[in-house]
PDB file of C-alpha atoms in Angstrom:
ATOM      1  CA  ALA A   1      -0.039   0.175   0.149  1.00 77.00           C
ATOM      2  CA  GLN A   2       1.059   3.499  -0.826  1.00 84.00           C
ATOM      3  CA  SER A   3       1.705   5.911   2.035  1.00 91.00           C
ATOM      4  CA  VAL A   4       2.818   9.696   2.558  1.00 94.00           C
ATOM      5  CA  ALA A   5       4.455  10.993   6.046  1.00 96.00           C
ATOM      6  CA  GLN A   6       4.675  14.310   6.903  1.00 96.00           C
ATOM      7  CA  PRO A   7       6.680  14.014  10.234  1.00 96.00           C
ATOM      8  CA  GLU A   8       5.953  17.589  11.726  1.00 96.00           C
ATOM      9  CA  ASP A   9       2.490  18.692  12.620  1.00 95.00           C
ATOM     10  CA  GLN A  10       3.837  22.317  12.938  1.00 97.00           C
ATOM     11  CA  VAL A  11       6.918  23.996  11.524  1.00 98.00           C
ATOM     12  CA  ASN A  12       7.651  27.640  13.033  1.00 98.00           C
ATOM     13  CA  VAL A  13      10.168  29.789  11.297  1.00 98.00           C
ATOM     14  CA  ALA A  14      10.986  33.558  11.548  1.00 98.00           C
ATOM     15  CA  GLU A  15      10.086  35.798   8.570  1.00 98.00           C
ATOM     16  CA  GLY A  16      13.001  35.887   6.120  1.00 97.00           C
ATOM     17  CA  ASN A  17      14.710  32.558   7.379  1.00 98.00           C
ATOM     18  CA  PRO A  18      14.690  29.541   5.025  1.00 98.00           C
ATOM     19  CA  LEU A  19      12.088  27.053   5.541  1.00 97.00           C
ATOM     20  CA  THR A  20      11.787  23.410   5.178  1.00 98.00           C
ATOM     21  CA  VAL A  21       8.704  21.185   5.252  1.00 98.00           C
ATOM     22  CA  LYS A  22       9.606  17.489   5.125  1.00 98.00           C
ATOM     23  CA  CYS A  23       7.811  14.601   3.306  1.00 98.00           C
ATOM     24  CA  THR A  24       8.776  10.948   2.861  1.00 97.00           C
ATOM     25  CA  TYR A  25       6.766   8.388   0.556  1.00 95.00           C
ATOM     26  CA  SER A  26       6.151   4.894  -0.042  1.00 92.00           C
ATOM     27  CA  VAL A  27       4.862   4.391  -3.897  1.00 85.00           C
ATOM     28  CA  SER A  28       5.529   1.456  -5.810  1.00 80.00           C
ATOM     29  CA  GLY A  29       7.570   2.253  -9.246  1.00 79.00           C
ATOM     30  CA  ASN A  30       8.136   5.712 -10.282  1.00 80.00           C
ATOM     31  CA  PRO A  31       6.241   8.096  -8.149  1.00 84.00           C
ATOM     32  CA  TYR A  32       4.270  11.200  -9.051  1.00 89.00           C
ATOM     33  CA  LEU A  33       4.914  13.458  -6.132  1.00 92.00           C
ATOM     34  CA  PHE A  34       2.887  16.799  -5.405  1.00 94.00           C
ATOM     35  CA  TRP A  35       2.856  19.724  -2.963  1.00 97.00           C
ATOM     36  CA  TYR A  36      -0.398  21.364  -2.224  1.00 97.00           C
ATOM     37  CA  VAL A  37      -1.062  24.662   0.001  1.00 97.00           C
ATOM     38  CA  GLN A  38      -4.401  25.289   1.925  1.00 96.00           C
ATOM     39  CA  TYR A  39      -5.524  28.463   3.383  1.00 94.00           C
ATOM     40  CA  PRO A  40      -8.419  28.198   5.969  1.00 90.00           C
ATOM     41  CA  ASN A  41     -11.627  27.432   4.661  1.00 89.00           C
ATOM     42  CA  ARG A  42     -10.372  26.807   1.124  1.00 92.00           C
ATOM     43  CA  GLY A  43      -9.577  24.067  -1.336  1.00 94.00           C
ATOM     44  CA  LEU A  44      -6.152  22.806  -2.099  1.00 95.00           C
ATOM     45  CA  GLN A  45      -3.977  24.921  -4.396  1.00 95.00           C
ATOM     46  CA  PHE A  46      -1.344  23.134  -6.412  1.00 94.00           C
ATOM     47  CA  LEU A  47       2.359  24.129  -5.714  1.00 96.00           C
ATOM     48  CA  LEU A  48       4.698  21.901  -7.595  1.00 95.00           C
ATOM     49  CA  LYS A  49       5.204  18.288  -8.730  1.00 92.00           C
ATOM     50  CA  TYR A  50       7.929  15.903  -9.551  1.00 92.00           C
ATOM     51  CA  ILE A  51       7.809  13.532 -12.483  1.00 86.00           C
ATOM     52  CA  THR A  52      11.112  12.776 -13.770  1.00 81.00           C
ATOM     53  CA  GLY A  53      14.138  14.733 -14.451  1.00 83.00           C
ATOM     54  CA  ASP A  54      15.697  17.188 -12.252  1.00 87.00           C
ATOM     55  CA  ASN A  55      15.729  16.564  -8.792  1.00 91.00           C
ATOM     56  CA  LEU A  56      14.976  20.000  -7.666  1.00 95.00           C
ATOM     57  CA  VAL A  57      11.715  21.085  -8.697  1.00 94.00           C
ATOM     58  CA  LYS A  58      10.469  24.825  -8.942  1.00 95.00           C
ATOM     59  CA  GLY A  59       7.108  25.849  -8.263  1.00 94.00           C
ATOM     60  CA  SER A  60       4.796  28.760  -7.560  1.00 92.00           C
ATOM     61  CA  TYR A  61       5.361  31.680  -5.231  1.00 93.00           C
ATOM     62  CA  GLY A  62       9.001  31.046  -5.018  1.00 95.00           C
ATOM     63  CA  PHE A  63       8.747  27.292  -3.650  1.00 97.00           C
ATOM     64  CA  GLU A  64      10.976  24.379  -4.654  1.00 97.00           C
ATOM     65  CA  ALA A  65      11.217  20.922  -3.609  1.00 97.00           C
ATOM     66  CA  GLU A  66      14.145  18.168  -3.580  1.00 96.00           C
ATOM     67  CA  PHE A  67      13.504  14.627  -4.798  1.00 95.00           C
ATOM     68  CA  ASN A  68      15.813  12.017  -3.258  1.00 95.00           C
ATOM     69  CA  LYS A  69      15.201   8.996  -4.537  1.00 91.00           C
ATOM     70  CA  SER A  70      17.446   6.774  -1.870  1.00 92.00           C
ATOM     71  CA  GLN A  71      15.759   8.652   1.043  1.00 94.00           C
ATOM     72  CA  THR A  72      12.183   8.494  -0.641  1.00 94.00           C
ATOM     73  CA  SER A  73      11.836  12.069   0.263  1.00 96.00           C
ATOM     74  CA  PHE A  74      10.205  15.056  -1.363  1.00 97.00           C
ATOM     75  CA  HIS A  75      11.096  18.119   1.029  1.00 98.00           C
ATOM     76  CA  LEU A  76       9.643  21.376   0.276  1.00 98.00           C
ATOM     77  CA  LYS A  77      11.802  24.538   0.536  1.00 98.00           C
ATOM     78  CA  LYS A  78      11.924  28.318   0.403  1.00 98.00           C
ATOM     79  CA  PRO A  79      14.908  30.697   0.660  1.00 97.00           C
ATOM     80  CA  SER A  80      13.002  33.427   2.364  1.00 97.00           C
ATOM     81  CA  ALA A  81       9.872  32.766   4.167  1.00 97.00           C
ATOM     82  CA  LEU A  82       6.881  35.354   4.066  1.00 97.00           C
ATOM     83  CA  VAL A  83       4.377  35.982   6.620  1.00 97.00           C
ATOM     84  CA  SER A  84       1.748  34.966   3.779  1.00 96.00           C
ATOM     85  CA  ASP A  85       3.295  31.883   3.627  1.00 97.00           C
ATOM     86  CA  SER A  86       1.486  30.617   6.641  1.00 97.00           C
ATOM     87  CA  ALA A  87      -0.849  27.822   5.782  1.00 97.00           C
ATOM     88  CA  LEU A  88      -1.460  24.144   5.883  1.00 96.00           C
ATOM     89  CA  TYR A  89       0.880  21.952   3.302  1.00 97.00           C
ATOM     90  CA  PHE A  90       0.057  18.732   1.976  1.00 97.00           C
ATOM     91  CA  CYS A  91       2.459  16.390   0.424  1.00 97.00           C
ATOM     92  CA  ALA A  92       1.024  13.712  -2.004  1.00 93.00           C
ATOM     93  CA  ALA A  93       2.079  10.774  -4.049  1.00 90.00           C
ATOM     94  CA  SER A  94       0.575   8.785  -6.709  1.00 84.00           C
ATOM     95  CA  PRO A  95       2.142   5.909  -9.296  1.00 77.00           C
ATOM     96  CA  GLY A  96       0.700   8.084 -12.020  1.00 65.00           C
ATOM     97  CA  GLY A  97      -2.364   7.770 -14.543  1.00 59.00           C
ATOM     98  CA  TYR A  98      -5.817   7.386 -13.052  1.00 59.00           C
ATOM     99  CA  GLN A  99      -4.625   5.581  -9.656  1.00 69.00           C
ATOM    100  CA  LYS A 100      -5.563   7.199  -6.663  1.00 74.00           C
ATOM    101  CA  VAL A 101      -3.528  10.011  -5.038  1.00 83.00           C
ATOM    102  CA  THR A 102      -2.576   9.463  -1.464  1.00 88.00           C
ATOM    103  CA  PHE A 103      -2.129  12.524   1.003  1.00 91.00           C
ATOM    104  CA  GLY A 104      -0.004  12.932   3.951  1.00 93.00           C
ATOM    105  CA  THR A 105      -1.798  14.380   6.944  1.00 92.00           C
ATOM    106  CA  GLY A 106      -0.430  17.800   6.324  1.00 95.00           C
ATOM    107  CA  THR A 107       2.058  20.262   8.033  1.00 96.00           C
ATOM    108  CA  LYS A 108       0.940  23.735   9.422  1.00 96.00           C
ATOM    109  CA  LEU A 109       3.411  26.461   8.581  1.00 98.00           C
ATOM    110  CA  GLN A 110       3.685  29.408  10.775  1.00 98.00           C
ATOM    111  CA  VAL A 111       5.964  32.229   9.908  1.00 97.00           C
ATOM    112  CA  ILE A 112       6.569  34.670  12.619  1.00 97.00           C
ATOM    113  CA  PRO A 113       7.047  38.135  11.837  1.00 95.00           C
TER     114      PRO A 113
ATOM    115  CA  ASP B   1     -13.073  30.330 -16.208  1.00 60.00           C
ATOM    116  CA  GLY B   2     -11.832  26.764 -15.928  1.00 68.00           C
ATOM    117  CA  GLY B   3     -12.172  25.024 -12.766  1.00 93.00           C
ATOM    118  CA  ILE B   4     -14.060  22.853 -10.124  1.00 96.00           C
ATOM    119  CA  THR B   5     -17.184  24.209  -8.787  1.00 97.00           C
ATOM    120  CA  GLN B   6     -18.482  22.801  -5.434  1.00 97.00           C
ATOM    121  CA  SER B   7     -21.821  23.752  -4.021  1.00 96.00           C
ATOM    122  CA  PRO B   8     -23.115  24.663  -1.563  1.00 96.00           C
ATOM    123  CA  LYS B   9     -20.313  26.020   0.343  1.00 95.00           C
ATOM    124  CA  TYR B  10     -22.260  25.397   3.955  1.00 95.00           C
ATOM    125  CA  LEU B  11     -24.828  22.612   4.365  1.00 93.00           C
ATOM    126  CA  PHE B  12     -26.730  21.641   7.684  1.00 91.00           C
ATOM    127  CA  ARG B  13     -28.241  18.319   7.953  1.00 88.00           C
ATOM    128  CA  LYS B  14     -30.731  16.934  10.306  1.00 88.00           C
ATOM    129  CA  GLU B  15     -30.263  13.631  12.112  1.00 84.00           C
ATOM    130  CA  GLY B  16     -31.456  10.702   9.612  1.00 85.00           C
ATOM    131  CA  GLN B  17     -31.728  13.009   6.383  1.00 90.00           C
ATOM    132  CA  ASN B  18     -29.507  12.286   3.173  1.00 93.00           C
ATOM    133  CA  VAL B  19     -27.758  15.347   1.646  1.00 95.00           C
ATOM    134  CA  THR B  20     -25.862  15.778  -1.676  1.00 96.00           C
ATOM    135  CA  LEU B  21     -23.034  17.737  -2.344  1.00 97.00           C
ATOM    136  CA  SER B  22     -22.530  18.972  -5.751  1.00 98.00           C
ATOM    137  CA  CYS B  23     -19.194  18.716  -8.001  1.00 98.00           C
ATOM    138  CA  GLU B  24     -18.975  20.155 -11.546  1.00 98.00           C
ATOM    139  CA  GLN B  25     -15.587  20.459 -13.567  1.00 97.00           C
ATOM    140  CA  ASN B  26     -15.099  22.177 -16.956  1.00 95.00           C
ATOM    141  CA  LEU B  27     -11.621  20.893 -17.367  1.00 92.00           C
ATOM    142  CA  ASN B  28     -12.400  17.808 -19.488  1.00 92.00           C
ATOM    143  CA  HIS B  29     -10.887  15.639 -16.953  1.00 91.00           C
ATOM    144  CA  ASP B  30     -11.759  11.992 -16.820  1.00 89.00           C
ATOM    145  CA  ALA B  31     -11.233  11.115 -13.306  1.00 90.00           C
ATOM    146  CA  MET B  32     -13.006  12.838 -10.427  1.00 93.00           C
ATOM    147  CA  TYR B  33     -12.457  12.123  -6.676  1.00 94.00           C
ATOM    148  CA  TRP B  34     -13.984  13.021  -3.156  1.00 97.00           C
ATOM    149  CA  TYR B  35     -12.049  13.693  -0.194  1.00 96.00           C
ATOM    150  CA  ARG B  36     -13.245  14.147   3.396  1.00 96.00           C
ATOM    151  CA  GLN B  37     -10.815  16.598   5.661  1.00 95.00           C
ATOM    152  CA  ASP B  38     -11.086  16.363   9.245  1.00 91.00           C
ATOM    153  CA  PRO B  39      -8.911  18.535  11.382  1.00 79.00           C
ATOM    154  CA  GLY B  40      -5.514  16.876  12.188  1.00 71.00           C
ATOM    155  CA  GLN B  41      -6.388  13.939  10.074  1.00 75.00           C
ATOM    156  CA  GLY B  42      -5.511  15.187   6.556  1.00 86.00           C
ATOM    157  CA  LEU B  43      -7.497  14.114   3.698  1.00 92.00           C
ATOM    158  CA  ARG B  44      -9.057  10.820   3.372  1.00 93.00           C
ATOM    159  CA  LEU B  45     -10.433   9.226  -0.066  1.00 92.00           C
ATOM    160  CA  ILE B  46     -14.177   8.455  -0.028  1.00 96.00           C
ATOM    161  CA  TYR B  47     -14.809   7.655  -3.786  1.00 96.00           C
ATOM    162  CA  TYR B  48     -13.199   8.069  -7.104  1.00 93.00           C
ATOM    163  CA  SER B  49     -14.232   7.811 -10.727  1.00 93.00           C
ATOM    164  CA  GLN B  50     -12.143   7.059 -13.714  1.00 88.00           C
ATOM    165  CA  ILE B  51     -14.614   7.378 -16.349  1.00 90.00           C
ATOM    166  CA  VAL B  52     -18.357   7.988 -16.664  1.00 94.00           C
ATOM    167  CA  ASN B  53     -20.614   5.284 -15.499  1.00 95.00           C
ATOM    168  CA  ASP B  54     -17.957   3.727 -13.110  1.00 94.00           C
ATOM    169  CA  PHE B  55     -16.599   4.545  -9.953  1.00 95.00           C
ATOM    170  CA  GLN B  56     -14.757   2.727  -7.115  1.00 94.00           C
ATOM    171  CA  LYS B  57     -14.772   2.976  -3.186  1.00 95.00           C
ATOM    172  CA  GLY B  58     -11.809   4.866  -1.552  1.00 93.00           C
ATOM    173  CA  ASP B  59     -10.926   4.250   2.085  1.00 91.00           C
ATOM    174  CA  ILE B  60     -14.086   5.516   3.806  1.00 95.00           C
ATOM    175  CA  ALA B  61     -16.865   4.722   1.379  1.00 96.00           C
ATOM    176  CA  GLU B  62     -19.349   3.447   4.184  1.00 96.00           C
ATOM    177  CA  GLY B  63     -22.101   5.876   4.675  1.00 95.00           C
ATOM    178  CA  TYR B  64     -21.654   7.732   1.063  1.00 97.00           C
ATOM    179  CA  SER B  65     -22.679   7.003  -2.518  1.00 97.00           C
ATOM    180  CA  VAL B  66     -21.860   8.770  -5.582  1.00 98.00           C
ATOM    181  CA  SER B  67     -22.986   8.676  -9.231  1.00 97.00           C
ATOM    182  CA  ARG B  68     -21.038   9.567 -12.393  1.00 97.00           C
ATOM    183  CA  GLU B  69     -23.609  10.054 -15.222  1.00 97.00           C
ATOM    184  CA  LYS B  70     -21.926  12.651 -16.874  1.00 97.00           C
ATOM    185  CA  LYS B  71     -17.904  13.456 -17.500  1.00 96.00           C
ATOM    186  CA  GLU B  72     -18.293  16.634 -15.831  1.00 97.00           C
ATOM    187  CA  SER B  73     -20.354  15.628 -12.763  1.00 98.00           C
ATOM    188  CA  PHE B  74     -19.465  13.804  -9.737  1.00 98.00           C
ATOM    189  CA  PRO B  75     -22.056  14.290  -6.887  1.00 98.00           C
ATOM    190  CA  LEU B  76     -21.616  12.930  -3.393  1.00 98.00           C
ATOM    191  CA  THR B  77     -24.620  11.768  -1.328  1.00 97.00           C
ATOM    192  CA  VAL B  78     -23.902  11.702   2.662  1.00 95.00           C
ATOM    193  CA  THR B  79     -26.515   8.848   3.799  1.00 93.00           C
ATOM    194  CA  SER B  80     -28.173   8.724   6.986  1.00 88.00           C
ATOM    195  CA  ALA B  81     -25.732   5.530   7.589  1.00 87.00           C
ATOM    196  CA  GLN B  82     -22.808   8.226   8.068  1.00 87.00           C
ATOM    197  CA  LYS B  83     -22.791   8.527  11.603  1.00 85.00           C
ATOM    198  CA  ASN B  84     -20.314  11.369  11.747  1.00 89.00           C
ATOM    199  CA  PRO B  85     -20.783  13.282   8.720  1.00 91.00           C
ATOM    200  CA  THR B  86     -19.675  16.920  10.009  1.00 93.00           C
ATOM    201  CA  ALA B  87     -16.698  17.762   8.078  1.00 95.00           C
ATOM    202  CA  PHE B  88     -14.979  19.462   5.112  1.00 96.00           C
ATOM    203  CA  TYR B  89     -15.495  17.915   1.868  1.00 97.00           C
ATOM    204  CA  LEU B  90     -13.478  18.376  -1.203  1.00 97.00           C
ATOM    205  CA  CYS B  91     -13.771  17.410  -4.670  1.00 97.00           C
ATOM    206  CA  ALA B  92     -10.918  17.015  -7.085  1.00 95.00           C
ATOM    207  CA  SER B  93     -10.409  16.064 -10.701  1.00 93.00           C
ATOM    208  CA  ARG B  94      -7.242  14.937 -12.803  1.00 88.00           C
ATOM    209  CA  SER B  95      -6.326  14.531 -16.234  1.00 81.00           C
ATOM    210  CA  GLY B  96      -4.975  10.943 -16.887  1.00 68.00           C
ATOM    211  CA  THR B  97      -3.458  12.053 -20.048  1.00 59.00           C
ATOM    212  CA  GLY B  98      -0.497  14.008 -21.131  1.00 52.00           C
ATOM    213  CA  PHE B  99       2.436  15.438 -19.159  1.00 50.00           C
ATOM    214  CA  GLY B 100       1.424  16.081 -15.456  1.00 54.00           C
ATOM    215  CA  ASN B 101      -1.494  14.089 -13.990  1.00 76.00           C
ATOM    216  CA  THR B 102      -1.890  17.055 -11.694  1.00 85.00           C
ATOM    217  CA  ILE B 103      -4.985  16.793  -9.287  1.00 88.00           C
ATOM    218  CA  TYR B 104      -7.125  19.848  -9.031  1.00 92.00           C
ATOM    219  CA  PHE B 105      -9.394  20.723  -6.178  1.00 96.00           C
ATOM    220  CA  GLY B 106     -12.549  22.643  -5.689  1.00 97.00           C
ATOM    221  CA  GLU B 107     -13.207  25.115  -2.944  1.00 96.00           C
ATOM    222  CA  GLY B 108     -14.625  22.651  -0.595  1.00 96.00           C
ATOM    223  CA  SER B 109     -18.005  22.421   1.116  1.00 96.00           C
ATOM    224  CA  TRP B 110     -18.725  22.332   4.746  1.00 95.00           C
ATOM    225  CA  LEU B 111     -21.267  20.053   6.169  1.00 94.00           C
ATOM    226  CA  THR B 112     -22.597  20.003   9.733  1.00 93.00           C
ATOM    227  CA  VAL B 113     -25.133  17.790  11.474  1.00 87.00           C
ATOM    228  CA  VAL B 114     -27.673  19.830  13.746  1.00 84.00           C
TER     229      VAL B 114
END
């Protein structure tokens, strides 16, 4: 069975500092990996994805993620955090095609002014 | 605008009632999904459909039903058999062809039992 783990329920970071939100996965074959952001009372917004190729993926709003096959990780990063980045972040994984996408439990990011 | 529309945004259900949440997409996506979100529990898959007139149970299908009569529509019925239906419900869709296979979400619907 496929699974996604986000080991931190909450991450606190000072504004202007770099941020990392961690994600590890267990998916058969070559995974499709995704990051989403959710603001209160809203749906999930797509940030970025890894399909194949370069291990460093760049996405929306200055976010990027690093794929590490040996560690089965896909950590979300941003060089300089903004207060407006405070939200709930979800990592997701899928074998691709129509098969179901599995989400992590989410990590709440709090950026402190 | 292209996207996924969920309605209503807020819905109240009395004990013993069935209620239906609407989900419509104009992205021409083949696959559609329903997720339930509870605080601190992430997203759990209720049902998904890969093609018209076909759907599969997800991880928590008990007490829910769906239909997929049209490609653009995937309504979710929360039946009286669902004992704890209060939650935030998210509809999503996904193209299975071409590069990407990104899953896109609607804005969600809140269901509260009163």
